[in-house]
mmCIF file with all atom_site columns, N, CA and C in Angstrom:
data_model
loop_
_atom_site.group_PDB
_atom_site.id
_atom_site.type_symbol
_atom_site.label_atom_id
_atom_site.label_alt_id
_atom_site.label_comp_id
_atom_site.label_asym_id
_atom_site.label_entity_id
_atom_site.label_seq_id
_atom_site.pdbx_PDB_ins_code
_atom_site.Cartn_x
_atom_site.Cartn_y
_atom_site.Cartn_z
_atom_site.occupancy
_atom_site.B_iso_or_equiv
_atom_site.pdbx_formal_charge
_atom_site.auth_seq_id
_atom_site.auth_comp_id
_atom_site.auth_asym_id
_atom_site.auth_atom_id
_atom_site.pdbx_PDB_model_num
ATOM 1   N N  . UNK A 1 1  ? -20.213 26.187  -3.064 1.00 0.00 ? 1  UNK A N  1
ATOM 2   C CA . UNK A 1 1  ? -18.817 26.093  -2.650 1.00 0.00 ? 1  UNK A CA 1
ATOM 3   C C  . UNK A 1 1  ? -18.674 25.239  -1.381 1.00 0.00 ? 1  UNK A C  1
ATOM 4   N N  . UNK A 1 2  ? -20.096 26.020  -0.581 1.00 0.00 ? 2  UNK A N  1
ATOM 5   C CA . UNK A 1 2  ? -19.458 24.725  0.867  1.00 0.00 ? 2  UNK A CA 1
ATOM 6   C C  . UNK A 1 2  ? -19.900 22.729  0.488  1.00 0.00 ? 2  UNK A C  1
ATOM 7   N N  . UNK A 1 3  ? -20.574 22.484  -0.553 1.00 0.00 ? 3  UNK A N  1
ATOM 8   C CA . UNK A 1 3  ? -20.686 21.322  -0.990 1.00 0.00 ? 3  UNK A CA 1
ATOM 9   C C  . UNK A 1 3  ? -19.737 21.013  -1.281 1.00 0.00 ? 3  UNK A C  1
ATOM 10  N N  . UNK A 1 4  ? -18.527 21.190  -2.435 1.00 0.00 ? 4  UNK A N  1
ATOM 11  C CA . UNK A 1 4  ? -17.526 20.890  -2.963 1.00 0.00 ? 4  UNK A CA 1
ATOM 12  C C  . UNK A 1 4  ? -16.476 20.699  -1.764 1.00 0.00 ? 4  UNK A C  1
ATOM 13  N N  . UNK A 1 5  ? -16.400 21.645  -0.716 1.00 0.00 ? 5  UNK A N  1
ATOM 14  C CA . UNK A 1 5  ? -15.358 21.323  0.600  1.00 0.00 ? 5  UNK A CA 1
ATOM 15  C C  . UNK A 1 5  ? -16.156 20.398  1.531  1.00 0.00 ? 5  UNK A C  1
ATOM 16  N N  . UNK A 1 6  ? -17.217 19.956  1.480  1.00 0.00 ? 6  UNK A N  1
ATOM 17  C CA . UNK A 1 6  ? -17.374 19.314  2.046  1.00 0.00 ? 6  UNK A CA 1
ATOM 18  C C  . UNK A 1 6  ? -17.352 17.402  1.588  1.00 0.00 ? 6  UNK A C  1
ATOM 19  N N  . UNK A 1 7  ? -17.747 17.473  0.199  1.00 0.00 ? 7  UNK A N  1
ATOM 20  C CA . UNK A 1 7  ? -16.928 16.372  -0.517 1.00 0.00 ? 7  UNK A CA 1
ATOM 21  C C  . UNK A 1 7  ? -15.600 15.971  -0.424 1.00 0.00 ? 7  UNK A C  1
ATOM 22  N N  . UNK A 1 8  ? -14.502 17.653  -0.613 1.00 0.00 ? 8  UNK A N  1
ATOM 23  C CA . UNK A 1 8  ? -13.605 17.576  -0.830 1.00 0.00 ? 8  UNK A CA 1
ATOM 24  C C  . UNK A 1 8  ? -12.902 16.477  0.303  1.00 0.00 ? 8  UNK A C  1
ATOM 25  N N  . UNK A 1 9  ? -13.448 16.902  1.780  1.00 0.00 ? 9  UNK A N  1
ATOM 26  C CA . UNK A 1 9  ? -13.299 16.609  2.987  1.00 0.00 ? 9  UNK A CA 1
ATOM 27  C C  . UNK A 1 9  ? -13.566 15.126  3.196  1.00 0.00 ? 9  UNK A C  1
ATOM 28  N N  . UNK A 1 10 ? -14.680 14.599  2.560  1.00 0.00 ? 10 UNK A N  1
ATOM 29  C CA . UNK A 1 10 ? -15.223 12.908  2.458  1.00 0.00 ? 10 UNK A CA 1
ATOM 30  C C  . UNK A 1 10 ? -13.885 12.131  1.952  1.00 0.00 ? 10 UNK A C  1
ATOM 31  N N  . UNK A 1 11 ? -13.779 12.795  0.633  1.00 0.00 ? 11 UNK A N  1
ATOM 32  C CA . UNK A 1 11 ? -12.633 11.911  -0.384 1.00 0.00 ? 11 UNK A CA 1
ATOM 33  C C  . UNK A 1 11 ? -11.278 11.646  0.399  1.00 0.00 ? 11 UNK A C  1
ATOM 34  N N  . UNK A 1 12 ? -11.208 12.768  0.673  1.00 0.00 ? 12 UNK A N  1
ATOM 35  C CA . UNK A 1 12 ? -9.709  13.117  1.171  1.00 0.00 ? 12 UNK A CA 1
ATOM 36  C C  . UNK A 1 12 ? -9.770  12.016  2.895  1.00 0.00 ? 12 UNK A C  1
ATOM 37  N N  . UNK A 1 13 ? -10.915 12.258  3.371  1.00 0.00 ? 13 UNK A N  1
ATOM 38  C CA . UNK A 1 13 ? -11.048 11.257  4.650  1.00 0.00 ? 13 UNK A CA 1
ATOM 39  C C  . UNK A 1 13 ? -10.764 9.323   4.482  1.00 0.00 ? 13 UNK A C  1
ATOM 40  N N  . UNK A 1 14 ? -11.355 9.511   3.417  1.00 0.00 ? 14 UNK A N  1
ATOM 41  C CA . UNK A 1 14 ? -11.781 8.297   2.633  1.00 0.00 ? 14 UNK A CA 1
ATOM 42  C C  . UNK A 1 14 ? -9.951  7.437   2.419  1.00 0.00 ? 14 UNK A C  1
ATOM 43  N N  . UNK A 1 15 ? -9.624  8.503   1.805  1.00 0.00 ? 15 UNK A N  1
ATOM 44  C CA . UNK A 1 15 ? -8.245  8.550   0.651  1.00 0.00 ? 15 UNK A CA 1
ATOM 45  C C  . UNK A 1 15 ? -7.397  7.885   2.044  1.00 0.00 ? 15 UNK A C  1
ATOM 46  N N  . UNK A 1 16 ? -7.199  8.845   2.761  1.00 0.00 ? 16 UNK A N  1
ATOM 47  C CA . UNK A 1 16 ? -6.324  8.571   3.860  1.00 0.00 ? 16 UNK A CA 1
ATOM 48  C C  . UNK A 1 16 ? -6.395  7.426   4.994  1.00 0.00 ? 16 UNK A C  1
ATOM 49  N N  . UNK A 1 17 ? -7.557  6.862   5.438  1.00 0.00 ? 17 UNK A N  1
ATOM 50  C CA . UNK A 1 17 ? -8.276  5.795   6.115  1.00 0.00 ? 17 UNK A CA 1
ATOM 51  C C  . UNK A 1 17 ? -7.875  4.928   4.862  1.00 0.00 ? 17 UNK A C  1
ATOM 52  N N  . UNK A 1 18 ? -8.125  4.619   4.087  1.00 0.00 ? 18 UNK A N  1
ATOM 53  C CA . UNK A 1 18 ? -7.503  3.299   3.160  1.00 0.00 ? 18 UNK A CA 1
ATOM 54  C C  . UNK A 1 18 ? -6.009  3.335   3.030  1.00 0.00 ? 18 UNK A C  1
ATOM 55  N N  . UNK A 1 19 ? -5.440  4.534   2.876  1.00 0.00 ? 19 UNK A N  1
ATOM 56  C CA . UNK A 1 19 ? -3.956  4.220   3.114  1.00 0.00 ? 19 UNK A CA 1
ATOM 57  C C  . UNK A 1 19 ? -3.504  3.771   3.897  1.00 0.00 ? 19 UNK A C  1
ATOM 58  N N  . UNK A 1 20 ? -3.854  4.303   4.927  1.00 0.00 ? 20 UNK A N  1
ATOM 59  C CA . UNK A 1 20 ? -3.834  4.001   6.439  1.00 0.00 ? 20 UNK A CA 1
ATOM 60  C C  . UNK A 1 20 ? -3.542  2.566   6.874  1.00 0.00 ? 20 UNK A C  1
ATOM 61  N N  . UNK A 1 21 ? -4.716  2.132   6.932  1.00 0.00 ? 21 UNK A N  1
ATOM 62  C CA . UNK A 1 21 ? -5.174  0.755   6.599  1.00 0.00 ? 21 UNK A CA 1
ATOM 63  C C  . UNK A 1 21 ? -3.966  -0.294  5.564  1.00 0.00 ? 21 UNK A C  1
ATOM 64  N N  . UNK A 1 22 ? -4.066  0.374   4.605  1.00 0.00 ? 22 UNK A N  1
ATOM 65  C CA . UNK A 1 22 ? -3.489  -0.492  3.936  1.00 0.00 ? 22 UNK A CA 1
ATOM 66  C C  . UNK A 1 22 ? -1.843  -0.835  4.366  1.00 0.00 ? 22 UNK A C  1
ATOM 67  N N  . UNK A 1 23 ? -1.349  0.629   4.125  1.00 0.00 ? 23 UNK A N  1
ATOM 68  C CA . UNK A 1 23 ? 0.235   0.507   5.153  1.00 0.00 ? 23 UNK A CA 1
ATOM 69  C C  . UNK A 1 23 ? 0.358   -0.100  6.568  1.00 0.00 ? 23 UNK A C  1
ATOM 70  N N  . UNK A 1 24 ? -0.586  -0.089  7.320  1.00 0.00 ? 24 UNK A N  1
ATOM 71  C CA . UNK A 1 24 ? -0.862  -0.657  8.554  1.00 0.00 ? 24 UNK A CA 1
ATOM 72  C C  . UNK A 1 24 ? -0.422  -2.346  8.268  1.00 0.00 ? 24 UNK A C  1
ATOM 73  N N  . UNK A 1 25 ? -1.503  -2.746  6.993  1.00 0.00 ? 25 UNK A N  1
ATOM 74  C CA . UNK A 1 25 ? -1.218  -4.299  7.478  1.00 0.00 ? 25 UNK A CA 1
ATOM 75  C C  . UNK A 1 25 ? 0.002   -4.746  6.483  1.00 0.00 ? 25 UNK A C  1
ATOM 76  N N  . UNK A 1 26 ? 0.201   -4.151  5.453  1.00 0.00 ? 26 UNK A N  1
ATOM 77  C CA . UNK A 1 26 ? 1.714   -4.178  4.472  1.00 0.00 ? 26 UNK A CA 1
ATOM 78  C C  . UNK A 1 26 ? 2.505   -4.352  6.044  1.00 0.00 ? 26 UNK A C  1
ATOM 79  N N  . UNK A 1 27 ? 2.519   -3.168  6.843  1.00 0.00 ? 27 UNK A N  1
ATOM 80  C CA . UNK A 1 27 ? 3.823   -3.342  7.166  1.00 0.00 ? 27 UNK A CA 1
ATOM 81  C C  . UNK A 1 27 ? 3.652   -4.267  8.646  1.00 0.00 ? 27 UNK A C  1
ATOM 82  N N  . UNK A 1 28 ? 2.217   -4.822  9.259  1.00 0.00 ? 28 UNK A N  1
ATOM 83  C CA . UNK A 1 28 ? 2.305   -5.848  9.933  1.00 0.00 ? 28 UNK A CA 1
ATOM 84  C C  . UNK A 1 28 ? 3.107   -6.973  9.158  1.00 0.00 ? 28 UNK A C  1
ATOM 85  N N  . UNK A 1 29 ? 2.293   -7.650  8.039  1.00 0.00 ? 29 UNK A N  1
ATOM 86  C CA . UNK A 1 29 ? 2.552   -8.804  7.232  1.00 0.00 ? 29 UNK A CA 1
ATOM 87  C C  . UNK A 1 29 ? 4.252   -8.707  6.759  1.00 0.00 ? 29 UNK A C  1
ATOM 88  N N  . UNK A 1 30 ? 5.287   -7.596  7.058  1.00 0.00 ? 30 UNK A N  1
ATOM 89  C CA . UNK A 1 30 ? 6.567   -7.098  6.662  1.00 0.00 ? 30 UNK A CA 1
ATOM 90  C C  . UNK A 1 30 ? 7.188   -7.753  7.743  1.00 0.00 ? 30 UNK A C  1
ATOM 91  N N  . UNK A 1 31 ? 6.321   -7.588  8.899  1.00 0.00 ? 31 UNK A N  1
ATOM 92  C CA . UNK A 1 31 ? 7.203   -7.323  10.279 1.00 0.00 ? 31 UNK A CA 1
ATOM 93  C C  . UNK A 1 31 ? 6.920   -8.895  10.528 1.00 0.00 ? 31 UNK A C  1
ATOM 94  N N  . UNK A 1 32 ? 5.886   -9.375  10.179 1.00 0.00 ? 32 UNK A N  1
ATOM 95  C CA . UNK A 1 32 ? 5.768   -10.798 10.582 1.00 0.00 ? 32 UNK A CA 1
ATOM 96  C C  . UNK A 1 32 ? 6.748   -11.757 9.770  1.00 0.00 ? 32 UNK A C  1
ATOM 97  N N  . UNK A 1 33 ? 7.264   -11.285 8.598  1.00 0.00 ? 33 UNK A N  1
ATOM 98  C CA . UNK A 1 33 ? 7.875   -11.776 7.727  1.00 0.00 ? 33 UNK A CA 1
ATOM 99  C C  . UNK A 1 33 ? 9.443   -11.860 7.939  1.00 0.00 ? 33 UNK A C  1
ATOM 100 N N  . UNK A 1 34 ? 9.861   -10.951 8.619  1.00 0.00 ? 34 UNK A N  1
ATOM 101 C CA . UNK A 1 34 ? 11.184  -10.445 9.090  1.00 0.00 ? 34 UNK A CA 1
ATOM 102 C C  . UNK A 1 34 ? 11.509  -11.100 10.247 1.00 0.00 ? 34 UNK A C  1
ATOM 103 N N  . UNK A 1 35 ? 10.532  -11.503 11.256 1.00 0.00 ? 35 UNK A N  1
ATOM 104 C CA . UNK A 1 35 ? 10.618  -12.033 12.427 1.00 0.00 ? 35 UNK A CA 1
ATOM 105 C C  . UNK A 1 35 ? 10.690  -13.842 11.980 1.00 0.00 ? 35 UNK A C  1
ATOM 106 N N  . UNK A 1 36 ? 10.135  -14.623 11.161 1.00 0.00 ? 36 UNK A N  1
ATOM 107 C CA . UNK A 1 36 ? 10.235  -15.506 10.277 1.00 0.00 ? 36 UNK A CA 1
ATOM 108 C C  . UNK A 1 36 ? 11.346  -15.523 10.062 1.00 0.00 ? 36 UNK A C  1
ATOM 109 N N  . UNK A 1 37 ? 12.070  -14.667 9.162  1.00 0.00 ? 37 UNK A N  1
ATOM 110 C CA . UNK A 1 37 ? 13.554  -15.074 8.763  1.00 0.00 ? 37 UNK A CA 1
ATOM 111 C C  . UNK A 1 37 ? 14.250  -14.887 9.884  1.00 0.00 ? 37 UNK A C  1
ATOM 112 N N  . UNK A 1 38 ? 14.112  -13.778 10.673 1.00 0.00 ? 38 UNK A N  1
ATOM 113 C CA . UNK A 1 38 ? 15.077  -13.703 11.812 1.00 0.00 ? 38 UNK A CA 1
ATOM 114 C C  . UNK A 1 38 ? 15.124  -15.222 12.451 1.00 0.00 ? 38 UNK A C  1
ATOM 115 N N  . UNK A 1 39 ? 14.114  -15.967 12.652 1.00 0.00 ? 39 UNK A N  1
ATOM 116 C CA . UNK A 1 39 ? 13.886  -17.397 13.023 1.00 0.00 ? 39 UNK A CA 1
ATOM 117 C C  . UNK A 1 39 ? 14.462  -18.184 12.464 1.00 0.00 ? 39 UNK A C  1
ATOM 118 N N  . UNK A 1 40 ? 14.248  -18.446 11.231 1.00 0.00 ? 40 UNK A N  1
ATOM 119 C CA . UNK A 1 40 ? 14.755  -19.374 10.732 1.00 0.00 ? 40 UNK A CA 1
ATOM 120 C C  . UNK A 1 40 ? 16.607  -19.152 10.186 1.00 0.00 ? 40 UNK A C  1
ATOM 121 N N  . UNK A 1 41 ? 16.603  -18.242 10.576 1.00 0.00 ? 41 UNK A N  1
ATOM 122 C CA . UNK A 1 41 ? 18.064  -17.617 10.580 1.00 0.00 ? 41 UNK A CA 1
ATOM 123 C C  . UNK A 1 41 ? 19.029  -18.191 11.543 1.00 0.00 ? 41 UNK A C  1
ATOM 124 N N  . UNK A 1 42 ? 18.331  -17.833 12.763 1.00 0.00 ? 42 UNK A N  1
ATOM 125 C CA . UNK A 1 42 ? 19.314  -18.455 13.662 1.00 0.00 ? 42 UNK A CA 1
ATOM 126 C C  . UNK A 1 42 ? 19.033  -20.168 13.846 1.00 0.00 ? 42 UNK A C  1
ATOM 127 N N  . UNK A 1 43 ? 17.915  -20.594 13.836 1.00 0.00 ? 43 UNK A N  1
ATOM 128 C CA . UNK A 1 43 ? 17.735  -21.963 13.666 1.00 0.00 ? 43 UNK A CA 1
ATOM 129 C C  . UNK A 1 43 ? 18.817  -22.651 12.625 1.00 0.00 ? 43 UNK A C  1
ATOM 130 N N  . UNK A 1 44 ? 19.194  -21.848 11.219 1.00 0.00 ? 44 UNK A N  1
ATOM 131 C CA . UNK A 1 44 ? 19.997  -22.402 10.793 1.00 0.00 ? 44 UNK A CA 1
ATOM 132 C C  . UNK A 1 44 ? 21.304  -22.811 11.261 1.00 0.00 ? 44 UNK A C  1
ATOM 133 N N  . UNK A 1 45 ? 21.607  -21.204 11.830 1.00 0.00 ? 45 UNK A N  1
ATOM 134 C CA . UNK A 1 45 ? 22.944  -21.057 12.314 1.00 0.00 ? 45 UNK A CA 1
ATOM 135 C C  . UNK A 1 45 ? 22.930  -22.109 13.837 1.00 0.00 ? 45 UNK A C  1
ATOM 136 N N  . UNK A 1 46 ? 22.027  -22.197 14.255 1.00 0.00 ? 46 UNK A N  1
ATOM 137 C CA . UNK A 1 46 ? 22.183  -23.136 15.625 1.00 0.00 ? 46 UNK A CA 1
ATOM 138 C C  . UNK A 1 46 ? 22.429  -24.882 14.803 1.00 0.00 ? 46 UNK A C  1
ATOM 139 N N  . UNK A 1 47 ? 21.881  -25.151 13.735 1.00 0.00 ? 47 UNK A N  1
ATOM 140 C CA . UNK A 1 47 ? 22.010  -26.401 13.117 1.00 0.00 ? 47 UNK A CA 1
ATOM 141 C C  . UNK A 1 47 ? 23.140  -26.951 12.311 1.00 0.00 ? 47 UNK A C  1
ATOM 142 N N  . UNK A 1 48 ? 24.036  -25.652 11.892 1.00 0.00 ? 48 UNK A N  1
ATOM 143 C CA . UNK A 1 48 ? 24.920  -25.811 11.082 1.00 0.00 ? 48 UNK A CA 1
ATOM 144 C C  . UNK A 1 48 ? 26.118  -26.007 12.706 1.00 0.00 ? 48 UNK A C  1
ATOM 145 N N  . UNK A 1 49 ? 25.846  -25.287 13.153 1.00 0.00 ? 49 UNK A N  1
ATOM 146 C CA . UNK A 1 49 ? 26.951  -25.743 14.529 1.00 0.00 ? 49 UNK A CA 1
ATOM 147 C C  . UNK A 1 49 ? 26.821  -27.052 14.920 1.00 0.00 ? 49 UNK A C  1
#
């Protein structure tokens, strides 16, 4: 039994560190993306004036 919780404990460590990770740079590469349009947003609006 204490093998199985202690697997249980690996996976589940495992599971969460890759989510982690993964939402981490999704939502860098989001935020870098947003800041981009915010840019080229007003660049427009400064060009169309």
């Amino acid at each position: 039994m204490t093998m199985f919780y202690g697997v249980a404990y690996c996976v589940l460590g495992t599971a969460m560190i890759t989510v982690f990770v993964l939402f981490f740079r999704e939502g860098w590469l989001l935020g870098k993306d947003i800041k981009l349009l915010y840019k080229e947003e007003k660049e427009g609006r400064r060009c169309q004036n």
